[in-house]
Short mmCIF file of C-alpha atoms in Angstrom, two decimals:
data_model
loop_
_atom_site.label_atom_id
_atom_site.label_comp_id
_atom_site.label_asym_id
_atom_site.label_seq_id
_atom_site.Cartn_x
_atom_site.Cartn_y
_atom_site.Cartn_z
CA MET A 1 -31.73 -3.94 -7.03
CA LEU A 2 -32.22 -4.02 -10.81
CA LYS A 3 -33.76 -0.55 -10.51
CA ILE A 4 -30.31 0.80 -9.67
CA LEU A 5 -28.83 -0.55 -12.91
CA PRO A 6 -29.88 2.35 -15.17
CA VAL A 7 -28.31 4.79 -12.69
CA LEU A 8 -25.06 2.81 -12.55
CA GLN A 9 -24.94 2.41 -16.33
CA SER A 10 -25.41 6.13 -16.74
CA LEU A 11 -22.67 6.79 -14.19
CA PHE A 12 -20.19 4.46 -15.90
CA ARG A 13 -20.87 6.11 -19.24
CA ASN A 14 -19.84 9.47 -17.77
CA LYS A 15 -16.34 10.33 -19.00
CA LYS A 16 -15.56 12.58 -16.04
CA PHE A 17 -16.51 9.85 -13.57
CA LEU A 18 -14.40 7.27 -15.41
CA ALA A 19 -11.45 9.69 -15.56
CA LEU A 20 -11.78 10.20 -11.81
CA LEU A 21 -11.75 6.44 -11.20
CA ILE A 22 -8.70 5.98 -13.43
CA LEU A 23 -6.84 8.74 -11.58
CA ALA A 24 -7.89 7.27 -8.23
CA GLY A 25 -6.55 3.86 -9.28
CA LEU A 26 -3.22 5.36 -10.35
CA LEU A 27 -2.93 7.35 -7.12
CA ILE A 28 -3.66 4.32 -4.94
CA LYS A 29 -1.06 2.29 -6.81
CA LEU A 30 1.47 5.09 -6.49
CA LEU A 31 0.95 5.19 -2.72
CA MET A 32 1.34 1.40 -2.46
CA LEU A 33 4.57 1.18 -4.45
CA PRO A 34 7.06 1.50 -1.54
CA PHE A 35 5.33 -1.15 0.59
CA PHE A 36 5.50 -4.94 0.55
CA PRO A 37 4.61 -7.71 3.02
CA GLU A 38 7.47 -8.88 5.20
CA PRO A 39 8.11 -11.77 4.98
CA GLY A 40 6.79 -12.40 1.48
CA ASP A 41 7.62 -13.51 -2.05
CA TYR A 42 9.53 -10.31 -2.76
CA THR A 43 11.89 -10.98 0.16
CA PHE A 44 12.34 -14.70 -0.43
CA PHE A 45 12.21 -14.91 -4.22
CA LEU A 46 12.04 -11.81 -6.41
CA LYS A 47 14.73 -9.67 -4.79
CA PRO A 48 17.21 -12.58 -4.38
CA TRP A 49 16.65 -13.51 -8.05
CA VAL A 50 17.51 -9.98 -9.17
CA GLU A 51 20.58 -9.99 -6.92
CA PHE A 52 21.64 -13.37 -8.32
CA ILE A 53 21.39 -12.03 -11.88
CA ARG A 54 23.54 -9.04 -10.91
CA SER A 55 26.17 -11.09 -9.10
CA HIS A 56 26.49 -13.72 -11.83
CA GLY A 57 27.09 -11.54 -14.88
CA TYR A 58 23.51 -10.78 -15.95
CA TRP A 59 23.03 -12.98 -19.07
CA GLN A 60 25.49 -15.52 -17.70
CA ALA A 61 23.17 -16.03 -14.71
CA PHE A 62 20.72 -17.82 -16.97
CA ARG A 63 23.08 -20.79 -17.09
CA PHE A 64 21.91 -21.61 -13.58
CA GLU A 65 18.65 -22.84 -12.09
CA PHE A 66 18.30 -19.91 -9.71
CA ALA A 67 14.51 -19.44 -9.91
CA ASN A 68 11.40 -21.59 -10.18
CA TYR A 69 9.72 -19.23 -12.69
CA SER A 70 9.84 -19.69 -16.44
CA PRO A 71 12.58 -17.73 -18.25
CA ALA A 72 9.99 -15.49 -19.95
CA TYR A 73 9.40 -13.54 -16.72
CA LEU A 74 13.03 -13.72 -15.65
CA TYR A 75 13.97 -11.69 -18.74
CA PHE A 76 12.02 -8.81 -17.21
CA LEU A 77 14.05 -9.24 -14.03
CA LEU A 78 17.22 -9.13 -16.14
CA GLY A 79 16.22 -5.71 -17.46
CA ILE A 80 15.42 -4.55 -13.93
CA ALA A 81 18.74 -5.89 -12.64
CA LYS A 82 20.64 -3.87 -15.25
CA GLN A 83 18.99 -0.66 -14.07
CA GLY A 84 20.64 -0.96 -10.66
CA GLY A 85 19.18 0.08 -7.34
CA GLU A 86 16.35 -1.41 -5.31
CA PRO A 87 14.23 -3.61 -7.63
CA LEU A 88 10.93 -3.35 -5.73
CA ILE A 89 9.32 -0.47 -7.62
CA PRO A 90 10.43 -1.58 -11.12
CA ILE A 91 9.07 -5.09 -10.43
CA LYS A 92 5.74 -3.61 -9.40
CA LEU A 93 5.61 -1.21 -12.34
CA VAL A 94 5.99 -4.08 -14.81
CA SER A 95 3.02 -5.88 -13.26
CA ILE A 96 0.95 -2.69 -13.00
CA GLY A 97 1.58 -1.95 -16.66
CA PHE A 98 0.18 -5.35 -17.62
CA GLU A 99 -2.88 -4.70 -15.44
CA TYR A 100 -3.84 -1.98 -17.87
CA VAL A 101 -3.12 -4.24 -20.84
CA ALA A 102 -5.51 -6.79 -19.33
CA ALA A 103 -8.05 -4.04 -18.66
CA TRP A 104 -7.82 -2.88 -22.27
CA PHE A 105 -8.59 -6.38 -23.50
CA ILE A 106 -11.50 -6.72 -21.06
CA GLY A 107 -12.83 -3.47 -22.51
CA GLY A 108 -12.22 -4.89 -25.98
CA ILE A 109 -14.29 -7.95 -25.13
CA ALA A 110 -17.18 -5.73 -24.00
CA TYR A 111 -16.70 -3.56 -27.09
CA GLN A 112 -17.66 -6.54 -29.27
CA LYS A 113 -21.17 -6.20 -27.86
CA TYR A 114 -21.69 -2.45 -27.50
CA LYS A 115 -19.40 -1.04 -30.22
CA GLU A 116 -18.99 2.04 -28.03
CA ASP A 117 -15.69 3.40 -26.69
CA TRP A 118 -17.00 4.05 -23.18
CA VAL A 119 -16.73 0.32 -22.38
CA ARG A 120 -12.97 0.41 -22.92
CA TRP A 121 -12.62 3.34 -20.52
CA CYS A 122 -14.94 1.62 -18.09
CA ALA A 123 -12.71 -1.46 -18.01
CA LEU A 124 -9.58 0.70 -17.61
CA ALA A 125 -11.27 2.35 -14.62
CA VAL A 126 -12.67 -0.76 -12.92
CA VAL A 127 -10.19 -3.61 -13.48
CA PRO A 128 -7.12 -1.93 -11.86
CA LEU A 129 -9.27 -1.08 -8.82
CA LEU A 130 -10.34 -4.67 -8.15
CA PRO A 131 -9.04 -5.42 -4.62
CA THR A 132 -7.17 -8.56 -5.68
CA VAL A 133 -5.64 -6.83 -8.70
CA LEU A 134 -4.46 -3.96 -6.49
CA ILE A 135 -2.95 -6.28 -3.90
CA ASN A 136 -1.38 -8.62 -6.44
CA SER A 137 0.76 -6.07 -8.27
CA SER A 138 0.90 -2.88 -6.21
CA TYR A 139 1.41 -4.48 -2.79
CA TRP A 140 2.75 -8.01 -3.28
CA GLY A 141 4.69 -7.32 -6.49
CA GLN A 142 3.33 -10.52 -8.05
CA CYS A 143 3.26 -10.98 -11.82
CA ASP A 144 -0.11 -12.66 -12.45
CA SER A 145 -1.18 -9.68 -14.53
CA VAL A 146 1.45 -10.61 -17.14
CA TYR A 147 0.17 -14.06 -18.11
CA ALA A 148 -3.44 -13.00 -17.47
CA SER A 149 -3.24 -10.06 -19.88
CA PHE A 150 -2.17 -12.36 -22.72
CA LEU A 151 -4.80 -14.94 -21.78
CA VAL A 152 -7.57 -12.34 -21.77
CA GLY A 153 -6.14 -11.02 -25.03
CA SER A 154 -6.44 -14.51 -26.46
CA ILE A 155 -10.16 -14.57 -25.58
CA TYR A 156 -10.56 -11.12 -27.14
CA PHE A 157 -9.13 -12.37 -30.44
CA VAL A 158 -11.40 -15.45 -30.30
CA LEU A 159 -14.41 -13.14 -30.18
CA ARG A 160 -13.01 -11.24 -33.15
CA LYS A 161 -12.48 -14.55 -35.00
CA ARG A 162 -8.74 -13.97 -35.22
CA SER A 163 -7.77 -17.56 -34.44
CA PHE A 164 -4.06 -17.28 -35.18
CA LEU A 165 -3.59 -14.28 -32.90
CA SER A 166 -5.75 -15.92 -30.23
CA ILE A 167 -3.57 -19.03 -29.99
CA LEU A 168 -0.39 -16.97 -30.35
CA PHE A 169 -1.45 -15.01 -27.27
CA LEU A 170 -2.36 -18.26 -25.51
CA GLY A 171 1.16 -19.50 -26.21
CA ILE A 172 2.70 -16.32 -24.82
CA SER A 173 0.52 -16.59 -21.72
CA PHE A 174 1.56 -20.21 -21.22
CA SER A 175 5.21 -19.20 -21.61
CA PHE A 176 4.86 -17.04 -18.52
CA LYS A 177 2.74 -19.30 -16.35
CA LEU A 178 1.31 -22.79 -16.40
CA GLN A 179 -1.95 -21.33 -15.03
CA ALA A 180 -2.98 -20.57 -18.62
CA VAL A 181 -4.24 -24.19 -18.68
CA LEU A 182 -7.07 -23.16 -16.34
CA LEU A 183 -8.97 -22.20 -19.49
CA PHE A 184 -8.46 -25.61 -21.07
CA PRO A 185 -12.22 -26.40 -21.27
CA PHE A 186 -12.79 -23.15 -23.18
CA TYR A 187 -10.16 -23.94 -25.83
CA PHE A 188 -11.19 -27.60 -25.98
CA VAL A 189 -14.71 -26.61 -27.03
CA LEU A 190 -13.26 -24.22 -29.62
CA LEU A 191 -11.20 -27.10 -31.00
CA LEU A 192 -14.11 -29.54 -31.10
CA LYS A 193 -16.39 -27.00 -32.76
CA ASN A 194 -13.67 -26.17 -35.32
CA ARG A 195 -13.74 -22.52 -34.28
CA VAL A 196 -9.96 -22.82 -34.08
CA LYS A 197 -8.04 -25.16 -36.40
CA TRP A 198 -6.20 -27.91 -34.56
CA TYR A 199 -2.82 -27.03 -36.05
CA TYR A 200 -2.99 -23.52 -34.60
CA PHE A 201 -2.53 -25.09 -31.17
CA LEU A 202 0.96 -26.11 -32.23
CA LEU A 203 1.78 -22.45 -31.69
CA VAL A 204 1.60 -23.00 -27.91
CA PRO A 205 4.62 -25.33 -27.62
CA ALA A 206 6.37 -23.41 -30.42
CA VAL A 207 6.10 -20.09 -28.57
CA TYR A 208 7.16 -21.75 -25.33
CA LEU A 209 10.27 -23.21 -26.97
CA ILE A 210 11.14 -19.83 -28.48
CA SER A 211 10.85 -18.26 -25.02
CA LEU A 212 13.45 -20.76 -23.75
CA LEU A 213 16.02 -20.00 -26.46
CA PRO A 214 17.80 -17.05 -24.77
CA ALA A 215 18.28 -19.04 -21.55
CA TYR A 216 19.39 -22.08 -23.56
CA CYS A 217 21.90 -19.97 -25.50
CA ALA A 218 23.21 -18.66 -22.18
CA GLY A 219 24.11 -22.26 -21.29
CA ARG A 220 21.21 -23.70 -19.29
CA PRO A 221 20.46 -27.36 -20.13
CA LEU A 222 17.35 -27.90 -22.24
CA THR A 223 16.12 -30.66 -19.91
CA GLU A 224 16.03 -28.18 -17.03
CA LEU A 225 14.23 -25.58 -19.11
CA LEU A 226 11.60 -28.03 -20.30
CA SER A 227 10.91 -29.19 -16.75
CA VAL A 228 10.44 -25.72 -15.19
CA PHE A 229 6.70 -26.10 -14.77
CA ILE A 230 7.06 -29.61 -13.35
CA SER A 231 9.56 -28.35 -10.78
CA GLN A 232 7.31 -25.42 -10.02
CA SER A 233 4.29 -27.64 -9.39
CA GLU A 234 6.33 -29.79 -6.99
CA TYR A 235 7.65 -26.82 -4.99
CA TYR A 236 4.78 -26.95 -2.48
CA ASP A 237 3.46 -30.24 -1.11
CA SER A 238 0.01 -28.98 -0.25
CA LEU A 239 -3.40 -29.75 -1.68
CA SER A 240 -4.59 -26.19 -1.17
CA LEU A 241 -2.53 -23.05 -0.64
CA GLN A 242 -4.93 -20.50 0.83
CA PHE A 243 -7.61 -21.27 -1.75
CA PRO A 244 -11.14 -22.21 -0.63
CA ASN A 245 -11.78 -25.17 -2.92
CA LEU A 246 -12.73 -28.70 -1.89
CA TYR A 247 -9.09 -29.64 -1.12
CA MET A 248 -8.93 -27.18 1.77
CA TRP A 249 -10.67 -29.85 3.84
CA ILE A 250 -8.48 -32.82 2.88
CA SER A 251 -5.36 -33.61 4.90
CA ASP A 252 -1.98 -33.18 3.21
CA ASP A 253 -1.06 -36.58 4.62
CA HIS A 254 -2.69 -37.97 1.47
CA TYR A 255 -1.07 -35.40 -0.80
CA GLU A 256 0.39 -37.58 -3.58
CA THR A 257 -2.63 -39.87 -3.91
CA VAL A 258 -5.25 -37.14 -3.78
CA LYS A 259 -3.25 -34.83 -6.07
CA TRP A 260 -3.14 -37.33 -8.93
CA ILE A 261 -6.73 -38.43 -8.43
CA GLY A 262 -7.80 -34.77 -8.49
CA ILE A 263 -5.82 -34.01 -11.65
CA LEU A 264 -7.15 -37.13 -13.40
CA LEU A 265 -10.78 -36.46 -12.46
CA THR A 266 -10.48 -32.80 -13.50
CA CYS A 267 -9.08 -33.76 -16.91
CA LEU A 268 -11.84 -36.32 -17.39
CA PHE A 269 -14.42 -33.74 -16.38
CA ALA A 270 -13.04 -31.25 -18.91
CA LEU A 271 -12.93 -33.82 -21.72
CA LEU A 272 -16.43 -35.14 -21.03
CA THR A 273 -18.11 -31.75 -20.57
CA GLY A 274 -16.24 -30.31 -23.55
CA GLY A 275 -17.38 -33.22 -25.70
CA LEU A 276 -20.98 -32.93 -24.51
CA LEU A 277 -21.06 -29.17 -25.12
CA ALA A 278 -19.62 -29.53 -28.61
CA LYS A 279 -22.11 -32.28 -29.46
CA LYS A 280 -25.18 -30.66 -27.93
CA TYR A 281 -24.64 -27.08 -29.05
CA ARG A 282 -25.63 -27.09 -32.71
CA ALA A 283 -25.76 -23.37 -33.41
CA GLN A 284 -22.78 -21.12 -34.14
CA LEU A 285 -20.70 -20.17 -31.12
CA THR A 286 -21.88 -16.67 -30.29
CA ASN A 287 -19.84 -14.14 -28.33
CA ASP A 288 -22.37 -14.34 -25.49
CA TYR A 289 -21.82 -18.08 -25.29
CA LEU A 290 -18.03 -17.73 -25.39
CA VAL A 291 -17.92 -15.09 -22.63
CA ARG A 292 -19.98 -17.36 -20.39
CA LEU A 293 -17.87 -20.41 -21.24
CA ALA A 294 -14.57 -18.60 -20.58
CA LEU A 295 -15.75 -17.43 -17.16
CA LEU A 296 -17.00 -20.90 -16.26
CA SER A 297 -13.63 -22.42 -17.16
CA ALA A 298 -11.76 -19.82 -15.09
CA VAL A 299 -13.97 -20.48 -12.07
CA ILE A 300 -14.58 -24.24 -12.15
CA PHE A 301 -11.03 -25.44 -12.89
CA PRO A 302 -9.48 -23.81 -9.78
CA PHE A 303 -12.22 -25.43 -7.70
CA LEU A 304 -11.57 -28.91 -9.07
CA LEU A 305 -7.77 -28.89 -9.24
CA PRO A 306 -5.47 -29.56 -6.26
CA GLY A 307 -2.51 -27.33 -5.41
CA MET A 308 -4.29 -24.06 -6.14
CA HIS A 309 -2.75 -20.88 -4.74
CA GLU A 310 -4.69 -17.86 -3.49
CA ARG A 311 -3.90 -16.03 -6.76
CA TYR A 312 -5.29 -18.60 -9.18
CA MET A 313 -8.69 -16.94 -9.54
CA TYR A 314 -7.01 -13.87 -11.03
CA VAL A 315 -8.27 -14.51 -14.56
CA GLY A 316 -11.69 -15.31 -13.10
CA ASP A 317 -11.73 -11.87 -11.46
CA LEU A 318 -10.97 -10.20 -14.79
CA LEU A 319 -13.54 -12.23 -16.71
CA ALA A 320 -16.14 -11.52 -14.02
CA VAL A 321 -15.85 -7.84 -15.00
CA ALA A 322 -16.27 -8.77 -18.68
CA TYR A 323 -19.32 -10.88 -17.80
CA ILE A 324 -20.93 -8.10 -15.76
CA MET A 325 -20.31 -5.63 -18.58
CA TYR A 326 -21.71 -8.08 -21.11
CA PHE A 327 -24.75 -9.09 -19.04
CA PRO A 328 -25.38 -6.21 -16.59
CA ARG A 329 -28.82 -7.53 -15.60
CA LYS A 330 -27.20 -10.76 -14.44
CA PHE A 331 -24.38 -9.13 -12.50
CA TYR A 332 -25.25 -11.16 -9.39
CA ASN A 333 -24.01 -14.35 -11.09
CA ALA A 334 -20.42 -13.10 -11.17
CA LEU A 335 -20.29 -10.60 -8.31
CA GLY A 336 -19.19 -13.27 -5.83
CA ILE A 337 -16.04 -14.22 -7.75
CA PRO A 338 -13.87 -11.25 -6.64
CA LEU A 339 -15.15 -11.81 -3.09
CA ILE A 340 -13.94 -15.42 -3.10
CA SER A 341 -10.57 -14.24 -4.41
CA LEU A 342 -10.34 -11.56 -1.75
CA PHE A 343 -11.06 -14.15 0.94
CA SER A 344 -8.23 -16.33 -0.38
CA TYR A 345 -5.89 -13.33 -0.28
CA ALA A 346 -6.93 -12.68 3.31
CA LEU A 347 -5.88 -16.24 4.16
CA CYS A 348 -2.29 -15.11 3.51
CA THR A 349 -2.43 -12.84 6.56
CA SER A 350 -2.09 -13.55 10.27
CA LEU A 351 -5.87 -14.02 10.35
CA ASN A 352 -5.51 -17.29 8.44
CA GLU A 353 -6.55 -19.70 11.20
CA SER A 354 -9.49 -17.59 12.38
CA LEU A 355 -10.80 -17.07 8.85
CA ILE A 356 -10.65 -20.78 8.07
CA ARG A 357 -12.28 -21.69 11.37
CA TYR A 358 -15.19 -19.27 11.09
CA LEU A 359 -15.57 -18.55 7.37
CA GLY A 360 -13.85 -21.42 5.57
CA VAL A 361 -16.91 -23.64 5.20
CA PRO A 362 -19.36 -20.79 4.37
CA VAL A 363 -17.02 -19.40 1.70
CA THR A 364 -16.50 -22.83 0.12
CA ILE A 365 -20.29 -23.32 0.04
CA PHE A 366 -20.63 -19.81 -1.40
CA TYR A 367 -18.08 -20.75 -4.08
CA ILE A 368 -20.19 -23.80 -5.00
CA CYS A 369 -23.27 -21.57 -5.20
CA VAL A 370 -21.49 -19.15 -7.53
CA ILE A 371 -20.53 -22.06 -9.79
CA GLY A 372 -24.15 -23.23 -9.68
CA LEU A 373 -25.44 -19.81 -10.72
CA LEU A 374 -23.00 -19.61 -13.63
CA ILE A 375 -23.85 -23.14 -14.81
CA ARG A 376 -27.58 -22.36 -14.61
CA ASP A 377 -27.14 -19.16 -16.59
CA PHE A 378 -24.94 -20.94 -19.15
CA TYR A 379 -27.44 -23.77 -19.58
CA LEU A 380 -30.55 -21.59 -19.86
CA SER A 381 -28.89 -19.16 -22.29
CA SER A 382 -27.61 -22.06 -24.40
CA LEU A 383 -31.13 -23.46 -24.67
CA LYS A 384 -32.41 -20.10 -25.93
CA GLU A 385 -29.62 -19.66 -28.46
CA ASP A 386 -29.90 -23.25 -29.67
CA LYS A 387 -33.57 -22.88 -30.68
#
């Protein structure tokens, strides 16, 4: 299979081929714009939120707790509400726009290795065509591309040694979604290795507080605003929401107990492994090392944490592309990540019970194997770089 690599690399360096892929991605998204799953989040959440904003005086609506998303994203809905008309397409266009921001940063990450512009165009062609990326924005109208684009941008600035911008982008990402914490092990190692000064991390709560100010000025109590993510995490009482991690096989009858045990053990795992990595790895943190570490964080944390949704491997999908571009000869280590994500998306369809019955166990085992491959690659490469 490695014999095909030179052919594929040549193909993805071809500007005409990349232009064709980019146009194909835009056309597919254009065709998907009018459609959405019924019932779905657009019907139950996004559209009613826009209608609430319209019916309660636009800015004045932010006095109320009408949505379980952070205000940062709701400001986009405010702009959409003011445009009038059906909000479906504008909601999708916002998310699609951020897909290309995320793709640009993925290309920027790869650019740090190759220093050639074709990698940026390659990322712009490939990332928006990932099945889960297409479904997330263009069909479901979800907004994972928003927080993910800032999170990937944060990693990009880490590689460029722009620590302030990196943590600023991390703060913006966190302001949109709590899922930014899925890369906690990555940033913990950066902190322990003094790649990022500890006081830069104060930007994260600072940016989050700034994002709350407009809603606070509109009249919403600060206590409510500060507890948005807590309320959001308590919205579903399920250990796994269409995500093939180890909690898929544990009964929700033990939800509270298992949830807190899972969170505690995951935090301990992150602290211990982060400490061990920082102590063991004596050499300077190279970009190769950081790309591998970021992908590992994005893949392992969703496996270990309870309450994961089908969309929580989104950043892992993006970083899998960066990994494959960075290490094309080891593409097989990351190729399974988008497949796991796609399976979790498929669990949101009417095929849910059949897929779990026949493929649930194999996919979970496959997930464990993917993690094993990434850990093996990380460990072996670290040994080489540490010599």
